[in-house]
Tab-separated table of C-alpha atoms and ligand atoms in Angstrom:
chain	number	residue	atom	x	y	z
A	26	MET	CA	-10.053	-20.954	-7.202
A	27	GLN	CA	-10.926	-19.264	-3.941
A	28	ASP	CA	-7.488	-20.457	-2.623
A	29	GLU	CA	-5.862	-18.771	-5.688
A	30	ARG	CA	-7.772	-15.607	-5.012
A	31	PHE	CA	-6.785	-15.384	-1.391
A	32	GLY	CA	-3.177	-16.261	-2.360
A	33	ALA	CA	-3.131	-13.327	-4.738
A	34	MET	CA	-4.477	-10.986	-2.019
A	35	LEU	CA	-1.788	-11.992	0.527
A	36	GLN	CA	0.896	-11.683	-2.201
A	37	SER	CA	-0.277	-8.173	-3.097
A	38	ILE	CA	0.285	-7.172	0.535
A	39	ILE	CA	3.747	-8.829	0.754
A	40	ASP	CA	4.721	-7.162	-2.521
A	41	GLY	CA	3.415	-3.877	-1.206
A	42	VAL	CA	1.383	-2.934	-4.268
A	43	PRO	CA	-1.681	-0.938	-3.229
A	44	GLU	CA	-3.163	-0.902	-6.857
A	45	LYS	CA	-3.149	-4.590	-7.035
A	46	ALA	CA	-4.628	-4.929	-3.564
A	47	ALA	CA	-7.413	-2.605	-4.347
A	48	GLU	CA	-8.153	-4.264	-7.587
A	49	LEU	CA	-8.310	-7.643	-6.002
A	50	ALA	CA	-10.614	-6.307	-3.304
A	51	GLN	CA	-12.872	-4.759	-6.010
A	52	GLN	CA	-12.961	-8.063	-7.961
A	53	ALA	CA	-13.779	-10.012	-4.839
A	54	LEU	CA	-16.868	-7.664	-4.109
A	55	ALA	CA	-17.873	-7.975	-7.737
A	56	ASP	CA	-17.766	-11.868	-7.498
A	57	GLY	CA	-19.750	-11.902	-4.238
A	58	VAL	CA	-16.842	-12.861	-1.877
A	59	ASP	CA	-17.708	-11.960	1.851
A	60	PRO	CA	-15.458	-8.890	2.501
A	61	LEU	CA	-14.578	-10.219	5.919
A	62	ALA	CA	-13.412	-13.496	4.429
A	63	ALA	CA	-11.293	-11.507	2.028
A	64	VAL	CA	-9.711	-9.691	4.977
A	65	ASN	CA	-9.277	-12.716	7.228
A	66	LEU	CA	-8.128	-15.278	4.623
A	67	GLY	CA	-6.292	-13.020	2.207
A	68	PHE	CA	-5.075	-9.573	3.086
A	69	ALA	CA	-4.683	-9.923	6.821
A	70	VAL	CA	-2.540	-13.059	6.283
A	71	GLY	CA	-0.270	-11.116	4.035
A	72	ILE	CA	0.215	-8.200	6.650
A	73	THR	CA	0.953	-10.885	9.397
A	74	PHE	CA	3.445	-12.644	7.214
A	75	ALA	CA	5.108	-9.259	6.356
A	76	GLY	CA	5.328	-8.487	10.007
A	77	ASP	CA	6.902	-11.802	10.893
A	78	GLN	CA	9.419	-11.268	8.187
A	79	PHE	CA	10.093	-7.822	9.575
A	80	GLY	CA	10.394	-9.246	13.067
A	81	CYS	CA	13.208	-11.737	11.969
A	82	GLY	CA	14.998	-9.274	9.933
A	83	GLN	CA	13.874	-10.677	6.546
A	84	MET	CA	12.048	-7.573	5.589
A	85	PHE	CA	13.043	-3.946	6.050
A	86	LEU	CA	10.863	-1.107	7.212
A	87	PRO	CA	10.212	0.574	3.841
A	88	ASP	CA	8.852	-2.821	2.559
A	89	LEU	CA	6.681	-3.131	5.706
A	90	LEU	CA	5.336	0.376	5.156
A	91	ALA	CA	4.581	-0.475	1.551
A	92	ALA	CA	2.803	-3.563	2.780
A	93	ALA	CA	0.722	-1.571	5.212
A	94	GLU	CA	-0.106	0.915	2.515
A	95	ALA	CA	-1.357	-2.045	0.317
A	96	MET	CA	-3.371	-3.299	3.222
A	97	LYS	CA	-5.029	0.021	3.733
A	98	ALA	CA	-5.894	0.423	0.000
A	99	ALA	CA	-7.683	-3.081	0.265
A	100	MET	CA	-9.435	-1.909	3.406
A	101	ARG	CA	-10.659	1.328	1.837
A	102	ILE	CA	-12.552	-0.809	-0.712
A	103	LEU	CA	-13.827	-3.502	1.727
A	104	GLU	CA	-14.801	-1.338	4.719
A	105	PRO	CA	-17.666	0.475	3.249
A	106	GLU	CA	-19.281	-2.963	2.076
A	107	MET	CA	-18.803	-4.415	5.584
A	108	LEU	CA	-20.499	-1.312	6.972
A	109	LYS	CA	-23.387	-1.575	4.411
A	110	ARG	CA	-24.009	-5.179	5.391
A	111	GLY	CA	-24.667	-4.093	9.040
A	112	SER	CA	-26.283	-0.794	8.297
A	113	ARG	CA	-29.874	-1.696	9.118
A	114	ARG	CA	-29.258	-2.902	12.675
A	115	LYS	CA	-30.236	-0.932	15.757
A	116	THR	CA	-27.729	0.690	17.955
A	117	LEU	CA	-26.505	-1.634	20.502
A	118	GLY	CA	-24.136	0.674	22.391
A	119	LYS	CA	-21.811	3.519	22.052
A	120	VAL	CA	-18.002	2.765	21.764
A	121	VAL	CA	-15.147	5.145	21.992
A	122	LEU	CA	-12.180	3.594	20.247
A	123	GLY	CA	-8.612	4.524	19.641
A	124	THR	CA	-4.942	3.335	19.587
A	125	ALA	CA	-2.897	4.011	22.760
A	126	ARG	CA	-0.561	6.995	23.239
A	127	GLY	CA	2.554	6.614	21.056
A	128	ASP	CA	1.198	3.994	18.916
A	129	ILE	CA	0.415	4.692	15.253
A	130	HIS	CA	-0.803	1.170	14.202
A	131	ASP	CA	-4.394	1.459	13.049
A	132	ILE	CA	-5.161	-1.385	10.618
A	133	GLY	CA	-6.447	-3.717	13.346
A	134	LYS	CA	-8.195	-0.961	15.264
A	135	ASN	CA	-9.911	0.193	12.023
A	136	LEU	CA	-11.102	-3.410	11.468
A	137	VAL	CA	-12.473	-3.583	15.004
A	138	ALA	CA	-14.190	-0.135	14.385
A	139	THR	CA	-15.647	-1.423	11.134
A	140	ILE	CA	-16.925	-4.723	12.398
A	141	LEU	CA	-18.431	-3.115	15.603
A	142	ALA	CA	-20.208	-0.514	13.495
A	143	ALA	CA	-21.358	-3.214	11.015
A	144	SER	CA	-22.641	-5.196	13.969
A	145	GLY	CA	-24.778	-2.285	15.216
A	146	PHE	CA	-22.654	-0.332	17.609
A	147	GLN	CA	-22.026	3.437	17.280
A	148	VAL	CA	-18.390	3.821	17.017
A	149	PHE	CA	-16.527	7.009	17.833
A	150	ASP	CA	-12.961	6.443	16.441
A	151	LEU	CA	-10.322	8.807	17.797
A	152	GLY	CA	-7.648	7.571	15.617
A	153	THR	CA	-4.060	6.845	16.588
A	154	SER	CA	-1.845	7.868	19.491
A	155	VAL	CA	-4.648	8.982	21.695
A	156	THR	CA	-3.901	10.361	25.164
A	157	PRO	CA	-5.903	9.131	28.281
A	158	ASP	CA	-7.391	12.621	28.481
A	159	GLN	CA	-8.692	12.516	24.942
A	160	PHE	CA	-10.293	9.087	25.680
A	161	VAL	CA	-11.981	10.475	28.880
A	162	ALA	CA	-13.207	13.771	27.211
A	163	LYS	CA	-14.860	11.819	24.348
A	164	ALA	CA	-16.295	9.257	26.600
A	165	GLN	CA	-17.868	11.911	28.757
A	166	GLU	CA	-18.997	13.939	25.661
A	167	ILE	CA	-21.063	11.167	24.232
A	168	ASP	CA	-21.684	9.164	27.405
A	169	ALA	CA	-19.928	6.121	26.099
A	170	ASP	CA	-20.972	2.581	27.070
A	171	ILE	CA	-17.629	1.085	26.097
A	172	VAL	CA	-14.109	2.614	25.788
A	173	GLY	CA	-11.774	0.388	23.708
A	174	VAL	CA	-8.039	0.869	23.539
A	175	SER	CA	-5.787	-0.813	20.870
A	176	ALA	CA	-2.016	-1.299	21.320
A	177	LEU	CA	0.416	-3.190	18.995
A	178	LEU	CA	3.664	-2.339	20.740
A	179	THR	CA	4.753	-3.783	24.108
A	180	THR	CA	5.818	-0.254	24.974
A	181	THR	CA	2.473	1.326	24.273
A	182	MET	CA	0.476	-1.399	26.277
A	183	ALA	CA	1.123	0.982	29.299
A	184	GLY	CA	-1.111	3.348	27.528
A	185	GLN	CA	-4.073	0.997	27.872
A	186	LYS	CA	-3.366	0.946	31.658
A	187	ALA	CA	-3.173	4.779	31.710
A	188	VAL	CA	-6.669	4.911	29.987
A	189	ILE	CA	-8.165	2.752	32.484
A	190	GLU	CA	-6.763	4.671	35.377
A	191	ALA	CA	-8.042	7.861	33.875
A	192	LEU	CA	-11.496	6.381	33.477
A	193	ASP	CA	-11.384	5.374	37.158
A	194	ARG	CA	-9.990	8.733	38.316
A	195	ASN	CA	-12.900	10.462	36.647
A	196	GLY	CA	-15.519	8.108	38.198
A	197	LEU	CA	-16.606	6.720	34.700
A	198	ARG	CA	-16.319	3.227	35.662
A	199	PRO	CA	-17.945	0.794	36.359
A	200	ARG	CA	-20.696	2.562	34.489
A	201	MET	CA	-18.501	2.506	31.315
A	202	LYS	CA	-16.602	-0.617	30.387
A	203	ALA	CA	-13.003	-0.664	29.209
A	204	ILE	CA	-11.781	-3.189	26.653
A	205	ILE	CA	-8.450	-3.722	25.168
A	206	GLY	CA	-6.789	-5.566	22.300
A	207	GLY	CA	-3.884	-5.662	19.850
A	208	ALA	CA	-1.191	-8.201	18.788
A	209	ALA	CA	0.800	-8.192	21.979
A	210	VAL	CA	-2.120	-7.916	24.252
A	211	THR	CA	-3.111	-11.047	26.387
A	212	ALA	CA	-5.886	-11.865	28.766
A	213	LYS	CA	-3.377	-11.839	31.512
A	214	TRP	CA	-2.431	-8.303	30.818
A	215	ALA	CA	-6.049	-7.322	30.739
A	216	ALA	CA	-6.700	-8.803	34.107
A	217	GLU	CA	-3.501	-7.251	35.522
A	218	ILE	CA	-4.699	-3.751	34.575
A	219	GLY	CA	-8.241	-4.194	35.537
A	220	ALA	CA	-9.864	-4.194	31.991
A	221	ASP	CA	-13.352	-5.341	31.712
A	222	GLY	CA	-12.469	-7.483	28.681
A	223	TYR	CA	-9.922	-8.427	26.045
A	224	SER	CA	-10.365	-9.872	22.686
A	225	ARG	CA	-8.006	-11.571	20.215
A	226	ASN	CA	-9.610	-10.256	17.024
A	227	ALA	CA	-12.381	-8.087	15.630
A	228	ILE	CA	-15.046	-10.744	15.629
A	229	ASP	CA	-14.385	-11.580	19.262
A	230	ALA	CA	-14.431	-7.974	20.028
A	231	VAL	CA	-17.962	-7.704	18.756
A	232	GLU	CA	-19.008	-10.634	21.047
A	233	LEU	CA	-17.174	-9.169	23.901
A	234	ALA	CA	-18.953	-5.710	23.478
A	235	LYS	CA	-22.309	-7.509	23.213
A	236	SER	CA	-21.842	-9.466	26.340
A	237	LEU	CA	-20.625	-6.365	28.128
A	238	MET	CA	-23.756	-4.631	26.986
A	239	GLY	CA	-25.562	-7.334	28.830
A	240	ARG	CA	-27.790	-8.533	25.919
A	241	ALA	CA	-27.473	-10.576	22.895
A	242	ALA	CA	-27.352	-8.541	19.666
A	243	ASP	CA	-29.813	-10.843	17.983
A	244	GLN	CA	-32.503	-9.411	20.269
A	245	GLY	CA	-31.754	-6.087	18.330
A	246	LYS	CA	-32.945	-3.954	21.276
A	247	ALA	CA	-31.721	-0.361	20.942
A	248	LEU	CA	-30.078	1.175	24.129
A	249	VAL	CA	-30.190	4.757	22.726
B	314	B1M	CO1	4.752	-2.119	13.312
B	314	B1M	N1	5.369	-3.477	14.714
B	314	B1M	N2	6.145	-0.877	13.991
B	314	B1M	N3	4.125	-1.204	11.780
B	314	B1M	N4	3.749	-3.755	12.725
B	314	B1M	C1	4.487	-4.698	14.820
B	314	B1M	C2	3.243	-4.573	15.793
B	314	B1M	C3	5.562	-5.794	15.278
B	314	B1M	C4	4.958	-6.896	16.130
B	314	B1M	C5	6.410	-6.173	14.113
B	314	B1M	C6	7.539	-7.144	14.349
B	314	B1M	O1	8.540	-6.780	14.913
B	314	B1M	N5	7.265	-8.442	14.207
B	314	B1M	C7	6.557	-4.878	16.063
B	314	B1M	C8	6.172	-4.725	17.644
B	314	B1M	C9	7.030	-5.392	18.557
B	314	B1M	C10	6.521	-5.247	19.914
B	314	B1M	O2	6.459	-4.239	20.499
B	314	B1M	N6	6.197	-6.406	20.512
B	314	B1M	C11	6.421	-3.489	15.335
B	314	B1M	C12	7.286	-2.439	15.488
B	314	B1M	C13	8.560	-2.704	16.260
B	314	B1M	C14	7.171	-1.232	14.794
B	314	B1M	C15	7.946	-0.001	14.896
B	314	B1M	C16	8.626	0.388	16.208
B	314	B1M	C17	9.105	-0.238	13.715
B	314	B1M	C18	10.165	0.847	13.735
B	314	B1M	O3	9.959	2.022	13.517
B	314	B1M	N7	11.413	0.413	14.065
B	314	B1M	C19	7.043	1.118	14.340
B	314	B1M	C20	6.366	1.812	15.551
B	314	B1M	C21	5.422	2.984	15.106
B	314	B1M	C22	4.608	3.534	16.287
B	314	B1M	O4	3.486	2.992	16.412
B	314	B1M	N8	4.993	4.415	16.979
B	314	B1M	C23	6.100	0.272	13.488
B	314	B1M	C24	5.558	0.826	12.390
B	314	B1M	C25	4.712	0.127	11.581
B	314	B1M	C26	4.117	0.658	10.209
B	314	B1M	C27	3.820	2.229	10.135
B	314	B1M	C28	5.145	0.200	9.191
B	314	B1M	C29	2.917	-0.337	10.055
B	314	B1M	C30	1.585	0.340	10.607
B	314	B1M	C31	0.694	0.845	9.568
B	314	B1M	C32	-0.673	1.137	10.179
B	314	B1M	O5	-1.228	0.485	11.043
B	314	B1M	N9	-1.196	2.218	9.760
B	314	B1M	C33	3.296	-1.598	10.882
B	314	B1M	C34	2.682	-2.860	10.850
B	314	B1M	C35	1.740	-2.862	9.511
B	314	B1M	C36	2.991	-3.908	11.588
B	314	B1M	C37	2.488	-5.310	11.592
B	314	B1M	C38	3.396	-5.958	10.481
B	314	B1M	C39	1.046	-5.684	11.309
B	314	B1M	C40	0.131	-5.023	12.174
B	314	B1M	C41	-1.377	-5.137	11.516
B	314	B1M	O6	-1.890	-4.248	10.945
B	314	B1M	N10	-1.787	-6.498	11.585
B	314	B1M	C42	2.805	-5.959	13.080
B	314	B1M	C43	3.309	-7.356	13.002
B	314	B1M	C44	2.074	-8.260	13.534
B	314	B1M	O7	1.241	-7.878	14.274
B	314	B1M	N11	2.206	-9.434	13.187
B	314	B1M	C45	3.839	-4.885	13.533
B	314	B1M	C46	-3.050	-6.752	10.897
B	314	B1M	C47	-4.253	-6.414	11.761
B	314	B1M	C48	-5.565	-6.949	11.108
B	314	B1M	O8	-4.004	-7.166	13.183
B	314	B1M	O9	-3.416	-5.098	14.361
B	314	B1M	O10	-3.219	-7.378	15.414
B	314	B1M	P1	-3.890	-6.471	14.515
B	314	B1M	O11	-5.422	-6.313	15.029
B	314	B1M	C49	-6.171	-7.379	15.238
B	314	B1M	C50	-6.088	-7.945	16.845
B	314	B1M	O12	-4.833	-7.631	17.303
B	314	B1M	C51	-7.371	-7.311	17.383
B	314	B1M	O13	-8.262	-7.282	16.415
B	314	B1M	C52	-7.633	-6.986	15.073
B	314	B1M	C53	-8.453	-7.463	13.881
B	314	B1M	O14	-8.570	-8.771	13.999
B	314	B1M	N12	-7.337	-5.920	17.884
B	314	B1M	C54	-8.253	-5.628	18.906
B	314	B1M	C55	-6.502	-4.984	17.609
B	314	B1M	N13	-6.894	-3.828	18.340
B	314	B1M	C56	-8.007	-4.304	19.225
B	314	B1M	C57	-8.720	-3.405	20.107
B	314	B1M	C58	-9.721	-4.317	20.735
B	314	B1M	C59	-10.012	-5.505	20.484
B	314	B1M	C60	-9.242	-6.265	19.509
B	314	B1M	O15	-10.421	-3.713	21.640
B	314	B1M	C61	-10.316	-2.316	21.890
């Protein structure tokens, strides 16, 4: 039954039908399905499959766009519930988040933002195609603990390096930590550009952020 449900979810993304994806997301919540499980076992599997098809020429850009729209429709339903589940926790730290300059992919970054917020971090999401100066300005304004840069394209990974350099130039590190992530990003790249951490997915990003804050979230100690 659950397999069927997750199968229908991934299919709604591959078919690129936002209405169906939203309906399945609503139904899952009504049936008590964990929204994160709906993302990880259903919708995200669909968008990854669509990407692979696009990568090997089996899917064209308009279809990929439709898949992305369907993914966003599901996320619009699921994200508020994910946030609600973490809403009573104390603030673990302040995170400035955005996608690197030139990159408009935001599904994964939004997921990271949602899970971080649901886990107790205060997240300042700057959106997509964010310049190093914009990261620095926001980080200074709110006195961030962590600056996170997402990049999905091999070409925009250079933007992650540029943000770290800008943080260094402005004397914001080591006080502020820089973390990176995104489909093409590796631990090797993170080490190469001097990032304080890298994570493969949104769940690991929370663990990474917690460990960088130097305390276990379970202790629930507020830093601000
Ligand atoms: Co684009 N795209 N895309 N795309 N797209 C990829 C990334 C690609 C791998 C597809 C492929 O060819 N197989 C390829 C990149 C190749 C490369 O450079 N290596 C690609 C390309 C080429 C392009 C265009 C250039 C296509 C074109 O126009 N010819 C273009 C670029 C536009 C631009 O940015 N300037 C483009 C456009 C698009 C759409 C607009 C159609 C759409 C984006 C919609 C949107 O985001 N609003 C899109 C999509 C949907 C994808 C794929 C299919 C899916 C990405 C996604 O949302 N995954 C992607 C293929 C793929 O990744 N398999 C692809 C689901 C999401 C939950 O995972 O984003 O990886 P992900 O995030 C994860 C982790 O990476 C991690 O946690 C997240 C949650 O677990 N993570 C972090 C992410 N950020 C993190 C930050 C952290 C920590 C962890 O700390 C700060």
